Amino acid sequence: MTFSLAIVGRPNVGKSTLFNRLVGRRLALVDDQPGVTRDLREGEGKLGDLRFTVIDTAGLEEATDDSLQGRMRRLTERAVDMADVCLFMIDARVGVTPTDEIFAEILRKRSKHVILAANKAEGAAADAGVLEAYGLGLGEPLRLSAEHGEGMPELYSVLMPLSDAFAERAAEEAPETEVELSEEDGDDIDTALPEITDKKPLQIAVVGRPNAGKSTLINKILGEERLLTGPEAGITRDAISVRLDWDGTPMRIFDTAGMRKRAKIQEKLEKLSVSDGLRAVKFAEVVVVLLDAAIPFEQQDLRIADLAEREGRAVVVAVNKWDVEEHKQEKLRDLKEAFDRLLPQLRGAPLVTVSAKTGRGLDRLNAAILKAWEVWNRRVSTGQLNRWLEGMVSSHPPPAPQGKRIKLRYMTQAKTRPPGFVVMCSHPDKMPDSYTRYLVNGLREAFDMPGTPIRLYMRGQGDRNPYKGRREKNAGALKKHLGKRKG
């Protein structure tokens, strides 16, 4: 998905019909009466070879109070702010209404890319409405018929150049991971860390269960109410990224939808929101797992932290709502004990207590994020690794399965982001997981790599022998002949 397309317009202009056509399924309810769609609905849009996220929105109405229509309008405006491209639909048979003119003005101010579409444009009865649409000042209107599929090639030709631009942006924003090192790089322990710049900011995803305070935390870091918050769980429906300079470090922070247990994810929209949160983890370099101090380390929290570790991202655990906690010292001790017991694969990862409401602990969170990122990029020289390996083997030799001693011959660092190491040994397939864990835990302690995912690969020396397993041609006949001559 290279970009997102929000379909907006007055009620009953055919937004949901076009949404269903683009996703290829009847996901959105469609009826002749206006106002059927009340919430945002997302789907995977397909148009030719283009793949994008398409968002169906509630009909724009003039209500701005706290009525249902007013709340629906605010949700639609939020979709406009989040989407990369807005498709503004009018009803060509009705023509341009005063409401259309008001919302065209709003879109000109709020959206960078607006495509004007005159729907229900089949037949001569729509000609007058299409001509009126030029007066909205949004360029040439596309003649569409969402119901009959007319005008789709024209929509494709408008979206194609935008898709290419957004694909380039996605490639630029994607973090560099699994960076391979040559042997010379591995020996250069003084290699500088990658530079964090405005063009390549440090990318952070804030993940956690619904209502843990993710949006509130980001608003406090930003110093403004940029993201929608409230007491209801599940307000955030999309992964929203914001750019900021946090204490001198350029960062991009992704606010994600709360991730609930799979059995509780009923609505299609929430499923899409969770998958969007998983995508945000893949786009991040550091993942902040935000817990609620009242109910920390529930099953879903553990799954989210484990997901970040499996994706190979640096992890920071932040415990929110610390300001309302009464027995802070006892609680902190219990949290650390539970963390080490329940998430041994992230042993030593930073555990920070914060209050998104008051802003306390944000300086510690910033320091923990930068430290985790630094460890994620760490390089260890080959000489140091082999001296360390010698000591580890002498104090605890590897086992001898079926009487065959496993010899660890050589070790080097092959990758960073996260750190990855290769050990050349005999019988790598017989190396038990317990000994690999012993080496990984030793690496963490010896080279100060707490919490970061560490990849350790066992490789046999025989992997380099191209003749391994190949029998010499006619070797048996040759041995027989030599035996006869000796006789």
XYZ file of C-alpha atoms in Angstrom:
487
model
C 0.000 0.000 0.000
C 1.823 3.081 -1.227
C -0.801 5.740 -0.394
C -4.256 6.271 1.112
C -7.283 7.642 -0.773
C -10.221 9.148 1.180
C -13.556 9.408 -0.636
C -15.448 12.457 0.663
C -18.563 14.396 -0.284
C -22.166 15.140 0.666
C -24.432 12.283 1.786
C -25.812 10.039 -0.979
C -23.429 11.045 -3.792
C -22.210 7.441 -4.214
C -19.087 7.274 -2.013
C -19.762 3.785 -0.637
C -20.639 2.470 -4.125
C -17.244 3.637 -5.423
C -15.545 2.253 -2.297
C -17.062 -1.198 -2.947
C -15.986 -1.059 -6.599
C -12.375 -0.169 -5.708
C -12.014 -2.892 -3.043
C -13.836 -5.422 -5.241
C -16.271 -6.464 -2.483
C -19.445 -5.171 -0.862
C -17.814 -4.080 2.393
C -19.794 -0.835 2.785
C -23.575 -0.681 3.154
C -25.245 1.005 0.198
C -28.796 2.368 0.164
C -30.788 5.119 -1.543
C -31.344 6.973 1.724
C -28.613 9.453 2.780
C -26.448 9.035 5.895
C -26.045 5.234 5.853
C -22.251 5.465 6.439
C -21.489 6.853 9.897
C -17.913 5.772 10.575
C -14.674 5.492 8.640
C -14.225 2.244 6.728
C -10.969 1.092 5.188
C -10.189 -1.440 2.491
C -7.421 -2.521 0.143
C -8.119 -0.692 -3.113
C -7.128 -2.094 -6.525
C -7.179 -0.214 -9.799
C -5.180 -1.856 -12.568
C -1.720 -2.426 -11.098
C -2.196 0.220 -8.385
C -2.581 -0.936 -4.767
C -3.644 1.585 -2.119
C -5.697 2.022 1.058
C -9.159 3.414 0.305
C -11.236 5.092 3.059
C -15.018 5.450 2.900
C -16.232 8.397 5.007
C -19.504 9.689 6.400
C -21.295 12.279 4.249
C -20.082 15.817 4.952
C -22.840 17.880 6.574
C -22.813 21.447 7.850
C -23.409 20.468 11.500
C -20.493 21.492 13.728
C -22.008 20.826 17.187
C -21.797 17.624 19.290
C -24.759 16.006 17.540
C -24.249 12.707 15.711
C -23.905 14.584 12.407
C -21.351 16.945 13.959
C -19.242 14.051 15.287
C -19.478 12.289 11.900
C -18.252 15.469 10.189
C -15.270 15.758 12.566
C -14.359 12.122 11.864
C -14.514 12.769 8.113
C -12.348 15.878 8.465
C -9.842 13.780 10.382
C -9.796 11.278 7.510
C -9.064 14.191 5.149
C -6.110 15.226 7.315
C -4.725 11.669 7.444
C -5.218 10.658 3.794
C -2.579 11.259 1.140
C -5.187 11.925 -1.574
C -8.838 13.068 -1.321
C -11.418 12.152 -3.951
C -14.171 14.786 -3.644
C -17.422 13.478 -5.120
C -20.431 15.479 -6.250
C -23.697 14.250 -7.782
C -23.565 15.294 -11.463
C -27.345 14.888 -11.851
C -28.082 17.245 -8.942
C -25.298 19.681 -9.835
C -23.156 21.783 -7.487
C -24.976 22.703 -4.247
C -24.028 25.415 -1.706
C -22.852 22.600 0.613
C -20.493 21.319 -2.107
C -19.001 24.817 -2.419
C -18.401 25.039 1.349
C -16.621 21.688 1.450
C -14.587 22.415 -1.683
C -13.214 25.443 0.189
C -12.374 23.269 3.222
C -10.581 20.696 1.043
C -8.520 23.357 -0.717
C -7.115 24.379 2.682
C -6.759 20.950 4.320
C -5.672 18.514 1.608
C -2.555 18.580 -0.587
C -4.003 16.402 -3.343
C -7.699 16.736 -4.240
C -9.307 14.916 -7.175
C -12.750 16.209 -8.183
C -15.157 13.520 -9.410
C -18.643 14.054 -10.827
C -20.474 10.792 -10.061
C -23.658 9.452 -11.687
C -22.330 11.060 -14.887
C -23.676 8.485 -17.332
C -25.945 9.981 -19.994
C -26.674 13.504 -21.196
C -28.657 14.381 -18.027
C -25.342 14.847 -16.171
C -23.691 17.252 -18.634
C -24.907 20.415 -16.906
C -23.674 19.213 -13.482
C -20.238 18.323 -14.887
C -19.885 21.816 -16.361
C -20.927 23.394 -13.040
C -18.181 21.406 -11.266
C -15.494 23.470 -13.035
C -16.647 26.428 -10.891
C -15.409 24.716 -7.673
C -11.814 25.613 -8.559
C -10.482 22.074 -8.082
C -9.479 21.461 -11.689
C -11.123 19.349 -14.354
C -13.770 16.985 -12.940
C -13.591 13.266 -13.703
C -16.823 11.845 -15.128
C -17.565 8.704 -13.121
C -20.320 6.188 -12.709
C -19.463 4.218 -9.586
C -22.472 1.948 -10.115
C -21.623 1.024 -13.726
C -17.806 1.267 -13.516
C -17.457 4.108 -16.018
C -14.493 6.505 -15.741
C -12.139 4.036 -13.978
C -9.370 4.365 -16.646
C -9.443 8.168 -16.196
C -9.190 7.776 -12.400
C -6.228 5.400 -12.921
C -4.404 7.933 -15.117
C -4.773 10.619 -12.405
C -3.686 8.325 -9.547
C -0.689 6.749 -11.326
C 1.748 9.721 -11.059
C 0.677 10.306 -7.442
C 1.290 6.621 -6.673
C 4.839 6.825 -8.066
C 5.603 9.859 -5.868
C 4.247 8.142 -2.748
C 6.153 4.927 -3.565
C 9.384 6.961 -3.600
C 8.408 8.511 -0.257
C 7.724 5.068 1.255
C 11.135 3.840 0.058
C 12.823 6.869 1.639
C 10.956 6.463 4.939
C 11.566 2.723 5.278
C 14.252 2.126 7.917
C 17.462 0.369 6.978
C 17.512 -2.990 8.768
C 19.632 -6.149 8.646
C 22.654 -4.101 7.496
C 25.358 -6.509 6.327
C 28.969 -5.986 7.407
C 32.102 -7.060 5.614
C 34.909 -8.537 7.689
C 36.710 -5.171 7.516
C 33.593 -3.449 8.928
C 33.430 -5.983 11.725
C 36.995 -5.131 12.765
C 36.282 -1.389 12.762
C 34.782 -0.958 16.200
C 35.089 2.817 16.039
C 32.686 3.090 13.093
C 30.360 6.028 13.775
C 26.635 5.510 14.299
C 24.328 6.394 11.397
C 23.489 10.091 11.463
C 19.959 11.127 12.465
C 18.910 14.013 10.202
C 15.725 15.796 9.123
C 15.735 13.680 5.958
C 16.377 10.449 7.887
C 14.747 10.987 11.306
C 14.715 8.374 14.046
C 11.499 6.366 13.493
C 9.504 5.309 16.551
C 6.242 3.333 16.810
C 4.158 3.629 19.984
C 2.139 0.415 20.399
C -0.012 -1.092 23.116
C -3.520 -2.127 24.113
C -6.485 0.250 23.617
C -6.710 3.120 26.117
C -3.126 2.771 27.355
C -2.599 6.474 26.558
C -0.608 6.339 23.310
C -2.167 9.418 21.653
C -2.042 11.376 24.936
C 1.661 10.558 25.309
C 2.471 11.774 21.788
C 0.425 14.954 22.285
C 2.429 15.670 25.460
C 5.736 15.109 23.600
C 4.544 17.432 20.799
C 3.268 20.035 23.244
C -0.061 20.356 21.414
C -3.341 18.471 20.981
C -2.516 17.098 17.529
C -4.123 13.639 17.969
C -7.706 12.880 18.997
C -7.945 11.551 22.573
C -10.692 10.700 25.037
C -11.786 8.268 27.751
C -13.259 5.813 25.220
C -11.023 2.925 24.189
C -10.209 2.596 20.494
C -10.453 6.219 19.303
C -7.348 5.916 17.108
C -8.203 3.858 14.039
C -5.164 4.424 11.821
C -1.408 4.560 12.204
C -0.708 8.304 12.159
C 2.842 9.628 11.868
C 3.970 13.008 13.209
C 7.328 14.736 12.732
C 9.016 16.572 15.577
C 12.342 17.635 17.021
C 12.500 16.064 20.485
C 15.302 17.608 22.546
C 17.387 18.216 19.440
C 16.805 14.813 17.778
C 14.674 14.723 14.576
C 12.063 11.984 15.000
C 9.000 10.545 13.281
C 6.566 8.973 15.754
C 3.804 6.589 14.654
C 0.681 6.560 16.824
C -1.051 3.216 16.265
C -4.485 1.766 16.933
C -4.757 -0.240 20.145
C -4.162 -3.959 19.582
C -6.692 -6.225 21.247
C -6.865 -10.014 21.520
C -7.706 -11.624 18.195
C -10.972 -13.090 19.530
C -12.211 -9.597 20.465
C -11.455 -8.018 17.081
C -14.877 -8.246 15.467
C -15.240 -5.249 13.174
C -13.564 -5.304 9.788
C -12.327 -1.752 10.395
C -10.612 -2.719 13.636
C -8.902 -5.641 11.894
C -7.536 -3.183 9.347
C -6.465 -0.831 12.145
C -4.498 -3.587 13.887
C -2.813 -4.625 10.637
C -1.909 -0.949 10.138
C -0.293 -0.976 13.601
C 1.735 -4.033 12.615
C 2.913 -2.165 9.504
C 3.977 0.748 11.728
C 6.177 -1.656 13.738
C 7.893 -2.684 10.498
C 8.504 0.976 9.590
C 10.007 1.775 13.007
C 13.547 1.512 14.307
C 12.550 1.728 17.991
C 9.220 0.355 19.280
C 7.823 1.817 22.511
C 5.476 -0.720 24.126
C 3.153 1.358 26.304
C 1.593 -0.419 29.315
C -1.131 0.697 31.688
C 0.304 0.761 35.242
C -2.998 -0.571 36.627
C -2.976 -3.716 34.433
C 0.552 -4.261 33.065
C 1.883 -7.304 31.215
C -1.407 -8.779 30.113
C -1.238 -11.480 27.450
C -1.688 -8.970 24.629
C 1.138 -6.745 25.943
C 3.482 -9.739 25.850
C 2.436 -10.600 22.289
C 3.037 -7.035 21.107
C 6.521 -6.927 22.706
C 7.337 -10.353 21.242
C 6.193 -9.180 17.786
C 8.581 -6.192 17.953
C 11.437 -8.513 18.977
C 10.687 -10.967 16.151
C 10.675 -8.088 13.675
C 14.157 -7.238 14.953
C 13.358 -3.772 16.321
C 14.851 -2.093 19.382
C 12.290 -2.171 22.223
C 11.575 0.246 25.077
C 8.862 -0.601 27.620
C 7.058 2.441 29.065
C 4.579 2.159 31.955
C 1.968 4.933 31.727
C -0.407 6.471 34.312
C 2.367 6.377 36.929
C 1.010 9.578 38.501
C -2.015 7.717 39.976
C 0.056 4.826 41.334
C 0.222 4.886 45.170
C 2.880 2.288 46.078
C 5.465 3.239 43.475
C 8.568 1.427 44.829
C 6.788 -1.887 45.383
C 5.068 -1.634 42.007
C 8.333 -0.896 40.202
C 10.034 -3.871 41.842
C 7.150 -6.165 40.824
C 7.202 -4.798 37.268
C 10.922 -5.481 36.812
C 10.562 -9.003 38.203
C 7.589 -9.731 35.905
C 9.410 -8.260 32.905
C 12.492 -10.488 33.336
C 10.301 -13.556 33.906
C 7.751 -13.038 31.107
C 9.995 -11.541 28.403
C 13.401 -13.255 28.741
C 14.101 -12.577 25.031
C 14.177 -8.836 25.857
C 16.208 -9.120 29.058
C 17.678 -5.774 30.018
C 15.453 -3.667 27.748
C 14.754 -0.202 29.219
C 11.707 -0.056 31.531
C 10.590 3.555 32.020
C 7.709 4.928 34.124
C 5.896 7.923 32.631
C 2.746 9.994 32.992
C 1.341 11.084 29.639
C -1.079 13.341 31.493
C 1.493 15.347 33.476
C 4.572 14.811 31.295
C 6.701 13.332 34.080
C 9.333 10.833 32.933
C 9.432 12.017 29.299
C 13.117 12.999 29.610
C 13.917 9.458 30.792
C 11.874 8.012 27.922
C 13.810 10.101 25.398
C 17.144 8.942 26.851
C 15.980 5.296 26.843
C 14.913 5.519 23.158
C 18.283 6.956 22.094
C 20.174 4.355 24.153
C 18.113 1.491 22.664
C 18.751 2.831 19.134
C 22.486 3.077 19.836
C 22.632 -0.531 21.085
C 20.592 -1.642 18.032
C 23.386 -0.211 15.830
C 26.282 -1.610 17.912
C 29.327 -3.227 16.286
C 31.875 -5.491 17.988
C 35.306 -6.229 16.523
C 36.145 -9.785 15.422
C 39.148 -9.929 17.751
C 37.058 -9.068 20.805
C 34.395 -11.592 19.821
C 36.854 -14.469 19.480
C 38.594 -13.714 22.783
C 35.148 -13.632 24.420
C 34.102 -16.894 22.698
C 37.246 -18.637 23.977
C 36.377 -17.668 27.552
C 32.733 -18.750 27.185
C 33.730 -22.174 25.774
C 36.366 -22.787 28.458
C 33.930 -22.016 31.290
C 31.049 -23.975 29.728
C 31.994 -26.258 26.778
C 29.292 -27.145 24.237
C 27.675 -30.593 24.563
C 28.773 -33.731 22.698
C 25.621 -35.235 21.120
C 26.118 -38.940 20.228
C 29.704 -38.615 21.451
C 30.598 -35.988 18.822
C 32.085 -32.887 20.402
C 30.869 -29.617 18.805
C 33.872 -27.357 18.186
C 33.353 -23.586 18.016
C 36.147 -22.376 15.743
C 35.538 -18.740 14.835
C 33.054 -15.878 15.372
C 32.341 -12.581 13.609
C 29.600 -9.952 13.430
C 27.762 -10.181 10.101
C 24.996 -7.590 10.568
C 23.726 -4.626 12.564
C 20.184 -3.237 13.090
C 19.758 -5.632 14.972
C 23.191 -7.113 15.799
C 23.716 -10.456 14.035
C 26.643 -12.830 14.664
C 27.934 -15.928 12.865
C 29.745 -18.769 14.676
C 31.670 -21.236 12.499
C 31.463 -24.653 14.129
C 31.293 -28.380 13.547
C 27.839 -30.037 13.529
C 25.790 -26.777 13.635
C 22.556 -28.745 13.225
C 23.222 -30.538 16.524
C 23.728 -27.319 18.564
C 20.968 -27.218 21.255
C 18.894 -24.044 21.733
C 19.970 -23.863 25.379
C 23.633 -23.331 24.391
C 22.660 -20.679 21.817
C 20.736 -18.851 24.575
C 23.793 -19.126 26.826
C 25.900 -17.381 24.150
C 23.261 -14.695 23.455
C 22.938 -13.842 27.163
C 26.752 -13.711 27.405
C 26.897 -11.293 24.446
C 24.360 -9.007 26.158
C 26.408 -8.837 29.372
C 29.916 -8.697 27.884
C 29.255 -6.050 25.228
C 26.524 -4.000 26.939
C 23.659 -4.897 24.599
C 20.651 -5.002 26.940
C 17.194 -5.586 25.486
C 18.022 -5.431 21.790
C 17.196 -8.476 19.623
C 20.362 -10.477 18.915
C 20.566 -12.903 15.999
C 23.087 -15.771 16.361
C 23.672 -18.087 13.390
C 25.588 -21.385 13.603
C 27.367 -22.260 10.375
C 29.387 -25.368 9.546
C 32.798 -25.205 7.896
C 31.575 -27.831 5.454
C 29.153 -25.268 3.994
C 32.088 -23.842 2.030
C 33.171 -27.202 0.481
C 31.568 -27.513 -2.984
C 32.589 -31.207 -3.211
C 30.994 -32.229 0.094
C 28.789 -35.279 -0.446
C 29.934 -35.861 -4.051
C 31.324 -39.365 -4.687
C 34.350 -39.632 -6.948
C 33.354 -41.123 -10.308
C 34.243 -44.860 -10.606
C 36.076 -44.702 -7.278
C 34.986 -48.267 -6.350
C 36.441 -49.811 -9.533
C 39.735 -47.985 -8.967
C 40.087 -49.359 -5.412
C 39.342 -52.895 -6.699
C 42.006 -52.572 -9.401
C 44.601 -51.279 -6.915
C 43.745 -54.182 -4.585
C 44.391 -56.719 -7.340
C 47.813 -55.194 -8.147
C 48.841 -55.387 -4.474
C 47.799 -59.025 -4.394
